[in-house]
PDB file of C-alpha atoms and ligand atoms in Angstrom:
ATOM      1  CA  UNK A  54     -20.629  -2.346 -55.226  1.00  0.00           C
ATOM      2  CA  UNK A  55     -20.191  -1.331 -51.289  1.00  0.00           C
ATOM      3  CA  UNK A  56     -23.188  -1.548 -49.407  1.00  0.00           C
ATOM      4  CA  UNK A  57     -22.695  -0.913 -45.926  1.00  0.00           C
ATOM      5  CA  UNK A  58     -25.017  -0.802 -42.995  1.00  0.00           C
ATOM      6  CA  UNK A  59     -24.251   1.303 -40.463  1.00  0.00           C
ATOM      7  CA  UNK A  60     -25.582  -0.177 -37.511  1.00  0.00           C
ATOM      8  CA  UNK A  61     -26.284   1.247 -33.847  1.00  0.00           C
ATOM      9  CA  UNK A  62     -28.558   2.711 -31.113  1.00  0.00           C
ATOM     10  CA  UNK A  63     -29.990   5.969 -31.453  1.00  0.00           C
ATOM     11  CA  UNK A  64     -27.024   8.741 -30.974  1.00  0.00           C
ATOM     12  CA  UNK A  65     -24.430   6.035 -31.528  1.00  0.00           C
ATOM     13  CA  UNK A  66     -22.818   8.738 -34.528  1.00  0.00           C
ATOM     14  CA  UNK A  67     -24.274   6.783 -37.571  1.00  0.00           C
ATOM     15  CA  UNK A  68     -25.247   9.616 -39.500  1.00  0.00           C
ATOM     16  CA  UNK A  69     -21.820  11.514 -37.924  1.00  0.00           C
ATOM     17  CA  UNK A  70     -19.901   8.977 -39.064  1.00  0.00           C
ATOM     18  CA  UNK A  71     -21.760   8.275 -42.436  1.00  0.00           C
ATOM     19  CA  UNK A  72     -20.662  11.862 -43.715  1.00  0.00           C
ATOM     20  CA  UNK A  73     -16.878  10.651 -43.576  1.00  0.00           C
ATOM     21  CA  UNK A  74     -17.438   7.241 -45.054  1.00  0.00           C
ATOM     22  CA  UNK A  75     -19.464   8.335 -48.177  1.00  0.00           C
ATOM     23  CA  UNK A  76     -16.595  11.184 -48.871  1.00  0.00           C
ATOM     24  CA  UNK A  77     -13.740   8.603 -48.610  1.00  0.00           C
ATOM     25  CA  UNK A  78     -15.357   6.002 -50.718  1.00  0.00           C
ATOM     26  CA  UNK A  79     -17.779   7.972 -53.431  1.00  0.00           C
ATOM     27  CA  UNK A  80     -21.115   6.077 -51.637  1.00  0.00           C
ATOM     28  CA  UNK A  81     -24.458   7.140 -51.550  1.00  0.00           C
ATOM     29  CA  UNK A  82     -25.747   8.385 -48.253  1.00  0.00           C
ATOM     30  CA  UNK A  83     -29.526   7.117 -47.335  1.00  0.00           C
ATOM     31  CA  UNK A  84     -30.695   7.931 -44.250  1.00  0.00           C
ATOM     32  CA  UNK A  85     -33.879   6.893 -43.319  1.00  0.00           C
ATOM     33  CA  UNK A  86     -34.320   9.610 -40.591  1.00  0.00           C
ATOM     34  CA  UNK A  87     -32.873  12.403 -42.917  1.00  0.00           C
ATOM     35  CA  UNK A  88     -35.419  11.295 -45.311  1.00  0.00           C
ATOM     36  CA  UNK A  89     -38.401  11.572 -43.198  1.00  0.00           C
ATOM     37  CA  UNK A  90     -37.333  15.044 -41.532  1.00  0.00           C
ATOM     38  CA  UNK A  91     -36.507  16.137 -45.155  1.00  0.00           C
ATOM     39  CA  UNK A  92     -40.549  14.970 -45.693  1.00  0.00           C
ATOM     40  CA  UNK A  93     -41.967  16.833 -42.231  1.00  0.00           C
ATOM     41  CA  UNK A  94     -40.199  19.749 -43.546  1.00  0.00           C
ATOM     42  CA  UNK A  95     -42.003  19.964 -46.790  1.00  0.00           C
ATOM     43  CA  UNK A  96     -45.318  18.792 -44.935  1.00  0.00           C
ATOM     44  CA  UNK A  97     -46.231  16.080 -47.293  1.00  0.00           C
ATOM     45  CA  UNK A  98     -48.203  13.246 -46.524  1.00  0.00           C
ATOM     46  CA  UNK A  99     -45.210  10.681 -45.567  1.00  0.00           C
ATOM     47  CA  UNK A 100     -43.954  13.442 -43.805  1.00  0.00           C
ATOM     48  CA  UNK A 101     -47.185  13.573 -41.409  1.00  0.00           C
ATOM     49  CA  UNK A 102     -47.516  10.253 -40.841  1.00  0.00           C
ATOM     50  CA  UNK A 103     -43.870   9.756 -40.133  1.00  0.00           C
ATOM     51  CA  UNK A 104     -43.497  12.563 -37.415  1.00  0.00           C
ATOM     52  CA  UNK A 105     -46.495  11.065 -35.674  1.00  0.00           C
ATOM     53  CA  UNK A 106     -44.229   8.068 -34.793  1.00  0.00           C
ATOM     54  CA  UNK A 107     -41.197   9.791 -34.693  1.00  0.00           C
ATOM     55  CA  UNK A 108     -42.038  12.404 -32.371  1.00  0.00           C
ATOM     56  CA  UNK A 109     -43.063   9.354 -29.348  1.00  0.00           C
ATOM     57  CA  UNK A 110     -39.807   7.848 -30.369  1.00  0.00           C
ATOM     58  CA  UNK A 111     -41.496   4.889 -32.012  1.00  0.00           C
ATOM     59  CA  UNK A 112     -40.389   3.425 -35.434  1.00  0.00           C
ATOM     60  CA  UNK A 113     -42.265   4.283 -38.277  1.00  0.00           C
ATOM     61  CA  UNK A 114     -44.053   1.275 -40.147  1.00  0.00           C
ATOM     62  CA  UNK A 115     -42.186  -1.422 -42.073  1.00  0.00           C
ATOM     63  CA  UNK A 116     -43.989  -0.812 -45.244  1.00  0.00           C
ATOM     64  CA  UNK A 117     -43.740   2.674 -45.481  1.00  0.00           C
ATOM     65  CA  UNK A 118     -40.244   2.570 -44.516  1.00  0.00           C
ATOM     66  CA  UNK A 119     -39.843  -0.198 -46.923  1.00  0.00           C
ATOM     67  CA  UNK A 120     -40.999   1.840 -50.241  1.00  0.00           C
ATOM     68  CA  UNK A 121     -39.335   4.601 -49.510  1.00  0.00           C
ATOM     69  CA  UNK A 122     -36.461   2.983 -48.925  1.00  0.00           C
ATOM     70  CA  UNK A 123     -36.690   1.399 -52.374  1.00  0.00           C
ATOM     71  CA  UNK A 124     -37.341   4.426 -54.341  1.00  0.00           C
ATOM     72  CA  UNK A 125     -34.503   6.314 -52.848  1.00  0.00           C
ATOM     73  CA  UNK A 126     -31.824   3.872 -54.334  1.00  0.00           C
ATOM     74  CA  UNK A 127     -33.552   3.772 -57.178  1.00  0.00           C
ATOM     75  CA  UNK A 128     -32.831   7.681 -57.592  1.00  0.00           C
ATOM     76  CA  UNK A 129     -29.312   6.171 -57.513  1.00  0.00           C
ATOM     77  CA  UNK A 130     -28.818   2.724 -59.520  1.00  0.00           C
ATOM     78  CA  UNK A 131     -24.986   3.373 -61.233  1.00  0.00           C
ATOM     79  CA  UNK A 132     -23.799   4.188 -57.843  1.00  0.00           C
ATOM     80  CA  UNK A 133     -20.201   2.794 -56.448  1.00  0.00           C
ATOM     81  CA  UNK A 134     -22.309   1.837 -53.580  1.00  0.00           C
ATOM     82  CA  UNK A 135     -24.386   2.489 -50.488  1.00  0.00           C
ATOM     83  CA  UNK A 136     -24.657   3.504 -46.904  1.00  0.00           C
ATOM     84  CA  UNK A 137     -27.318   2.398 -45.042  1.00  0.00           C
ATOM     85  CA  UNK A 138     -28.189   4.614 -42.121  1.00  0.00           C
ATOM     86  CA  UNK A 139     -30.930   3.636 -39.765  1.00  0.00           C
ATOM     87  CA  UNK A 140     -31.678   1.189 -42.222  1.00  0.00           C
ATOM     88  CA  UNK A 141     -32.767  -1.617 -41.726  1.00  0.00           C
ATOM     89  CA  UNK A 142     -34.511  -0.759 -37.916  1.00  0.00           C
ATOM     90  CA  UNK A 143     -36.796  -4.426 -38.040  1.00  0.00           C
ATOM     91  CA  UNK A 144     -35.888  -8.144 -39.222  1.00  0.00           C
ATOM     92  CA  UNK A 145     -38.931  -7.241 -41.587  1.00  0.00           C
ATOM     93  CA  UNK A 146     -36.575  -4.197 -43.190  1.00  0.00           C
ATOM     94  CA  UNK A 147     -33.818  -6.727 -43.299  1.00  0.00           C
ATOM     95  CA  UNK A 148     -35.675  -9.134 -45.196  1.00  0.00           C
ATOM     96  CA  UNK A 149     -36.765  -6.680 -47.566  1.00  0.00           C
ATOM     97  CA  UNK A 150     -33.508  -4.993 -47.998  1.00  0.00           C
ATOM     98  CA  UNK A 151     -31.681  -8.416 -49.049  1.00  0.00           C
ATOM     99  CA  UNK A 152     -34.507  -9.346 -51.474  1.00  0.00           C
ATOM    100  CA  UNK A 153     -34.510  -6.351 -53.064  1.00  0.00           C
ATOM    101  CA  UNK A 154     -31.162  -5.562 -53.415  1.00  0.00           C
ATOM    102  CA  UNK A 155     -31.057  -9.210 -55.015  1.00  0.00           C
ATOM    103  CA  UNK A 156     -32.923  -7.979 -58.136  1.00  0.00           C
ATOM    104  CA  UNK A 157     -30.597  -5.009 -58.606  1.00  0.00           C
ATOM    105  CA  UNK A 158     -27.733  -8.179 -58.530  1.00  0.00           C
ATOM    106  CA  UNK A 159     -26.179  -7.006 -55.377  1.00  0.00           C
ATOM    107  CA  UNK A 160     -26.033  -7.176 -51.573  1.00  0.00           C
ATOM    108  CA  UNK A 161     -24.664  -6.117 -48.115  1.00  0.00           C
ATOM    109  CA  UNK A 162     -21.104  -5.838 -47.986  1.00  0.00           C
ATOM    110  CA  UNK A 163     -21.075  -5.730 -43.927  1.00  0.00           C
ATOM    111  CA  UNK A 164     -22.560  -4.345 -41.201  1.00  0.00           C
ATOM    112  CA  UNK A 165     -20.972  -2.300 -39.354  1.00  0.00           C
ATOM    113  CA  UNK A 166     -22.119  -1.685 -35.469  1.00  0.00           C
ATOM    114  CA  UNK A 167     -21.044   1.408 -33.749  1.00  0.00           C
ATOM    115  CA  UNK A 168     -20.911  -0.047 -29.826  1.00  0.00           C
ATOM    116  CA  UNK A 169     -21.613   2.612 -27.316  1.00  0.00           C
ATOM    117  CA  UNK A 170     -23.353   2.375 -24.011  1.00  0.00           C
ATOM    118  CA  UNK A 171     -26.601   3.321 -22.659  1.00  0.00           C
ATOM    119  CA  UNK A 172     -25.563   6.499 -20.563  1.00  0.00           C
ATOM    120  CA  UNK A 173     -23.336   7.890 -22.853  1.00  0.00           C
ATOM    121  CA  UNK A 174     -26.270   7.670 -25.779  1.00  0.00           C
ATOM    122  CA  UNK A 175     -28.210   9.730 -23.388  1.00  0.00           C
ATOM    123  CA  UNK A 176     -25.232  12.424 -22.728  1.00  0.00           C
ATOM    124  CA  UNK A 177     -24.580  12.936 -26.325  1.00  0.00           C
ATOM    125  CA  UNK A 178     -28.518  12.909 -27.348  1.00  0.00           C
ATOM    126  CA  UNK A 179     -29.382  16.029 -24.823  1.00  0.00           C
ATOM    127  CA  UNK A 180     -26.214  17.745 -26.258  1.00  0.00           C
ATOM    128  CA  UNK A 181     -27.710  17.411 -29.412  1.00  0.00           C
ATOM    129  CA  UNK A 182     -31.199  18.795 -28.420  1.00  0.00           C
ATOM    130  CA  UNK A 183     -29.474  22.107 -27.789  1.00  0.00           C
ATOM    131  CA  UNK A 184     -28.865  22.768 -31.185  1.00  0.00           C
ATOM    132  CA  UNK A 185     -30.986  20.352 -33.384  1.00  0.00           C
ATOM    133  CA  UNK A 186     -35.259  21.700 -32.775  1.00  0.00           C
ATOM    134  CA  UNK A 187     -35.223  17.936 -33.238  1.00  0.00           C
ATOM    135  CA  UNK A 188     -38.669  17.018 -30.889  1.00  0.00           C
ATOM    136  CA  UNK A 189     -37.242  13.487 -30.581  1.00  0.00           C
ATOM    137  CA  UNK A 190     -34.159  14.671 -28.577  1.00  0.00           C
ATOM    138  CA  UNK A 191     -35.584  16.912 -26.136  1.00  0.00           C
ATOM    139  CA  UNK A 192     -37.768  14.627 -23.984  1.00  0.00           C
ATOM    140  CA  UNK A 193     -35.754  12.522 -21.802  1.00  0.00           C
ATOM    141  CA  UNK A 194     -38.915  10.155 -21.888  1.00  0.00           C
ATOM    142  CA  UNK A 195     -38.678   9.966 -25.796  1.00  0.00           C
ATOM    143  CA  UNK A 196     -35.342   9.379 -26.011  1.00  0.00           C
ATOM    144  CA  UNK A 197     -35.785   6.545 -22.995  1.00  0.00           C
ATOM    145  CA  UNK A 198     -38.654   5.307 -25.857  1.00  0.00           C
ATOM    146  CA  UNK A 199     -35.882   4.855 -28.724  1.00  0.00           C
ATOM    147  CA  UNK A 200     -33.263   3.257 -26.711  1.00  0.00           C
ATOM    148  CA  UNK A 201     -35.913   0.907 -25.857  1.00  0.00           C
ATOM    149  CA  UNK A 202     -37.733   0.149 -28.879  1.00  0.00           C
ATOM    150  CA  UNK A 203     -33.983  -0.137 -30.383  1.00  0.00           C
ATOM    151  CA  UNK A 204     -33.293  -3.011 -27.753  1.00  0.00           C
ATOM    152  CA  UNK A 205     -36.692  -4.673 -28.475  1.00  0.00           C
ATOM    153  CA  UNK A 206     -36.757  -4.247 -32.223  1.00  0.00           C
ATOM    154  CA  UNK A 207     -33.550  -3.239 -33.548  1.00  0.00           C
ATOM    155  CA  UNK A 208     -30.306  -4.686 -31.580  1.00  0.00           C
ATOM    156  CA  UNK A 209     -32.172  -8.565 -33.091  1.00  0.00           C
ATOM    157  CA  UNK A 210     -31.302  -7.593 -36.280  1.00  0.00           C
ATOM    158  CA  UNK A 211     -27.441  -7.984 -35.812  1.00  0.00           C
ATOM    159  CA  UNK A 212     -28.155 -11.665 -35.765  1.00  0.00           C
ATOM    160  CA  UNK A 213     -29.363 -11.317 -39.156  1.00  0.00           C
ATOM    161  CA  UNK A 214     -25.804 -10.143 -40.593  1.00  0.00           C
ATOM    162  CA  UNK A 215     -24.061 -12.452 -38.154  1.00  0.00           C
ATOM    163  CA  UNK A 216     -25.606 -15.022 -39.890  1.00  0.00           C
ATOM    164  CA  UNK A 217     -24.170 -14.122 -42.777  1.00  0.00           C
ATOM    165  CA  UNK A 218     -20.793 -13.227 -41.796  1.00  0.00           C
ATOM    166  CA  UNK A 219     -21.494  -9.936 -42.241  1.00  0.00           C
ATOM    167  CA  UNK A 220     -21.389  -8.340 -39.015  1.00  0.00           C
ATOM    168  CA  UNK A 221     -18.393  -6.377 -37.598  1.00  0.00           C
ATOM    169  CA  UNK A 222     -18.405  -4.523 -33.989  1.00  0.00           C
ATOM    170  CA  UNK A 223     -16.545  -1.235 -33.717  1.00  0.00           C
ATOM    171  CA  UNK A 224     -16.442   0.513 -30.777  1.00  0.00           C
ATOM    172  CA  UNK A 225     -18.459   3.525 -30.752  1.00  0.00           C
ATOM    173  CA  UNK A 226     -16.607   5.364 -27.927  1.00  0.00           C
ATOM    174  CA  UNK A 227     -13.736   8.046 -28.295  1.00  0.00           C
ATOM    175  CA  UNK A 228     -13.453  10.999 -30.976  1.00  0.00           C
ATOM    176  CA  UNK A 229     -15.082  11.208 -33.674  1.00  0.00           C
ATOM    177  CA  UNK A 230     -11.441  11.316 -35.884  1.00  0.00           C
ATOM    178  CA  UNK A 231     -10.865   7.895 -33.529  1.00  0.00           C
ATOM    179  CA  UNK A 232     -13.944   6.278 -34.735  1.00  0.00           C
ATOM    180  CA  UNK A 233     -13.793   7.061 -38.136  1.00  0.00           C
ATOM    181  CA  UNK A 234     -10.363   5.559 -38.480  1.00  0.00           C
ATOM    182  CA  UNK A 235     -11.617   2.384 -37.194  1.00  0.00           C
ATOM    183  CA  UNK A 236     -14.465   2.147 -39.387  1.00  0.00           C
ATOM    184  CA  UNK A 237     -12.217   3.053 -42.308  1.00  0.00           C
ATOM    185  CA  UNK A 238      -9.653  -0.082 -40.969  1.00  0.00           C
ATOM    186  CA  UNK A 239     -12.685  -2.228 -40.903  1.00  0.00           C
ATOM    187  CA  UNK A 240     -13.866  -1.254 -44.627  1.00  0.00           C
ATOM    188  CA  UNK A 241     -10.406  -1.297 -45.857  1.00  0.00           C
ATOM    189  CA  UNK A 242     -10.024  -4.686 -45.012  1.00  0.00           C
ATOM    190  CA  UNK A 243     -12.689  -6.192 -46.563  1.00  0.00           C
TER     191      UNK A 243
HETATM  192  P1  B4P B 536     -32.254   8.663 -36.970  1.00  0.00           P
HETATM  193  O1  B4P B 536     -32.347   9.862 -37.792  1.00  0.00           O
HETATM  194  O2  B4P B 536     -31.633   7.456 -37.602  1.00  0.00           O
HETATM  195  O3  B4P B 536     -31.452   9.155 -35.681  1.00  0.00           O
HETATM  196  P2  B4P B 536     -30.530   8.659 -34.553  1.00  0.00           P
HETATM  197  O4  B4P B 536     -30.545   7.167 -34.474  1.00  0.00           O
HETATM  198  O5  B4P B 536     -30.973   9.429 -33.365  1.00  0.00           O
HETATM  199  O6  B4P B 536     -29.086   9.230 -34.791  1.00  0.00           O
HETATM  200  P3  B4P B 536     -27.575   8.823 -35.168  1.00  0.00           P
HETATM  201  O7  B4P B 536     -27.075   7.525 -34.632  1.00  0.00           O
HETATM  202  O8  B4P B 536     -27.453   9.040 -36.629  1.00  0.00           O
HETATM  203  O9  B4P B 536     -26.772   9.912 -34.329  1.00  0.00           O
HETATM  204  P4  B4P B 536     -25.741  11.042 -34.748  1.00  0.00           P
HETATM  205  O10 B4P B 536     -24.635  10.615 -35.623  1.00  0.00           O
HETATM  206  O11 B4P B 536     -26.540  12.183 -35.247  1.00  0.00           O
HETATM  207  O12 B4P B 536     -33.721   8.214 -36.453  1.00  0.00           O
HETATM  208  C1  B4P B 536     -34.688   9.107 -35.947  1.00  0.00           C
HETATM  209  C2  B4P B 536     -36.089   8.478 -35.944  1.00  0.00           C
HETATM  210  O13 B4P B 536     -36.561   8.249 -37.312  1.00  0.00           O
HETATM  211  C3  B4P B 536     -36.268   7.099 -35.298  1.00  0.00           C
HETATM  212  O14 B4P B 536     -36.434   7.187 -33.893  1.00  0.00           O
HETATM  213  C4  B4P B 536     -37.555   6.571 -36.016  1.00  0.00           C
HETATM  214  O15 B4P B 536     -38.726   7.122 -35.459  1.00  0.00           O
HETATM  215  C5  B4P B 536     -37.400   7.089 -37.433  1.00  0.00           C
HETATM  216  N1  B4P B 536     -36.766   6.103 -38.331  1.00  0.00           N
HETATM  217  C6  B4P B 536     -35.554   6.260 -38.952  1.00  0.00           C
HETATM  218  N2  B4P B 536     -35.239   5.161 -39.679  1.00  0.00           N
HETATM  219  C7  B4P B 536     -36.285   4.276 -39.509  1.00  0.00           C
HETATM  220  C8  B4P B 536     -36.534   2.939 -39.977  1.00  0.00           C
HETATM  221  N3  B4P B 536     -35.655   2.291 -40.759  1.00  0.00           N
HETATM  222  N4  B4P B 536     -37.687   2.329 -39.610  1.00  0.00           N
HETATM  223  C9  B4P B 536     -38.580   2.955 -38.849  1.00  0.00           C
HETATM  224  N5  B4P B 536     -38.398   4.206 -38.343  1.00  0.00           N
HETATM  225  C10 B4P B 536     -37.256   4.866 -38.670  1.00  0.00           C
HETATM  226  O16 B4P B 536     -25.083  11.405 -33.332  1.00  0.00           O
HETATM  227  C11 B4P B 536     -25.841  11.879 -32.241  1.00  0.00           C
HETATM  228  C12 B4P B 536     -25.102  12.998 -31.526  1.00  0.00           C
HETATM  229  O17 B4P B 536     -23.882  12.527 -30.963  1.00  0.00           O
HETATM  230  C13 B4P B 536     -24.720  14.167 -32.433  1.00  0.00           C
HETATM  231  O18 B4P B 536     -24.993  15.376 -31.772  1.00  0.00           O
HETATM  232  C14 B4P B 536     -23.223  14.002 -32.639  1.00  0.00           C
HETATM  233  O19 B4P B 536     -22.542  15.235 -32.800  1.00  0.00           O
HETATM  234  C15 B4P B 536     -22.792  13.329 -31.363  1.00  0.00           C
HETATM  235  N6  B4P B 536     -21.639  12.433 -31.557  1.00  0.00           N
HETATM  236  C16 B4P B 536     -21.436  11.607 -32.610  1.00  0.00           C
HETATM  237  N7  B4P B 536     -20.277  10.926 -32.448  1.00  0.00           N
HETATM  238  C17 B4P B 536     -19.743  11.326 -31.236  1.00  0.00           C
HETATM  239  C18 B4P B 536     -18.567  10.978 -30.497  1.00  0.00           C
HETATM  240  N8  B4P B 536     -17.677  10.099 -30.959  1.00  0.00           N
HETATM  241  N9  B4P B 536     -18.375  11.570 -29.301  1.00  0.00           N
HETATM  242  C19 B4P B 536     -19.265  12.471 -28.818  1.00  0.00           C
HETATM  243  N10 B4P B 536     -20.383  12.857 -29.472  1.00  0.00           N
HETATM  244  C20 B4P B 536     -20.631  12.284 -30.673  1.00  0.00           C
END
């Protein structure tokens, strides 16, 4: 299997990108954020309780991130393979995600981290707000929030993969066409 994490600070074009990668290699897309808007949508319970976090721009918690996680690629167990899209967020998540995956008798792949700096995140996020209703991206402070809970909580777990070997920077900066070759170079070559 190919289980790829697609790494990277909020805007960095992981769920942009993640469209291309699962159509050139027949994965499965999981993304954690698509997964709880799909769940405010249809106003269940997870769905609540995740927008009351999401909407300040704060992650929700491990555990309920955790089990639904788990039950999504369980929807999907003779897959080619995985990509992991704001997933894991916590060294918690990547704990889980490893020990998991270990009973299903596979793994991570790689990681791959989409590089792109503060101000631009910020550019592209507002551009965004125009057209997505999305409450997260059209409060400057809020989106200030996720770049900074991703540098508290989130940029640590890149260690985790570098500890394994697994980690692999690409830079996040240029056209989307650009970026997607590189990520398909970096795949390609595994
Ligand atoms: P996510 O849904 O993961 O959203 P994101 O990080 O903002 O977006 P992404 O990086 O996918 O950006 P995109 O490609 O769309 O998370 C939202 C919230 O959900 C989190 O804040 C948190 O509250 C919660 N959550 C999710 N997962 C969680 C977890 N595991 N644990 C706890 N909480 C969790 O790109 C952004 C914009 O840039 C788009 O408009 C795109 O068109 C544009 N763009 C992309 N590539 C470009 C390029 N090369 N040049 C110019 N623009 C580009």
């Amino acid at each position: 299997m190919l289980n790829i994490v697609l790494f990277g600070p909020p805007g960095a074009g992981k769920g942009t990108q993640s469209e291309r990668l699962i159509e050139q290699y027949g994965l499965i897309h999981l993304s954690t954020g698509d997964v709880f808007r799909a769940n405010i949508k249809g106003e269940t319970e997870l769905g609540q309780l995740a927008k009351s976090y999401m909407d300040k721009g704060q992650l929700v918690p491990d555990d309920v991130t955790i089990n639904m996680l788990r039950s999504e690629v369980m929807k999907h167990e003779n897959s080619a393979g995985f990509i992991f899209d704001g997933f894991p967020r916590t060294h918690a998540q990547a704990l889980a995600l490893d020990t998991f995956l270990a009973t299903l008798n596979t793994e991570i792949t790689s990681m791959l981290a989409l590089e792109v700096e503060e101000e631009e995140l910020k550019e592209r996020l507002k551009k965004r707000a125009e057209v997505s209703g999305r409450v997260d991206d059209a409060d400057p402070n809020v989106i200030q929030n996720r770049i900074q809970v991703y540098n508290n909580e989130t940029a640590p777990v890149k260690s985790f993969y570098q500890a394994q070997n697994k980690y692999i920077a690409i830079d996040g900066i240029g056209s989307i066409d650009a970026i997607t070759s590189r990520l398909f170079a970096a795949i390609d070559s595994l």
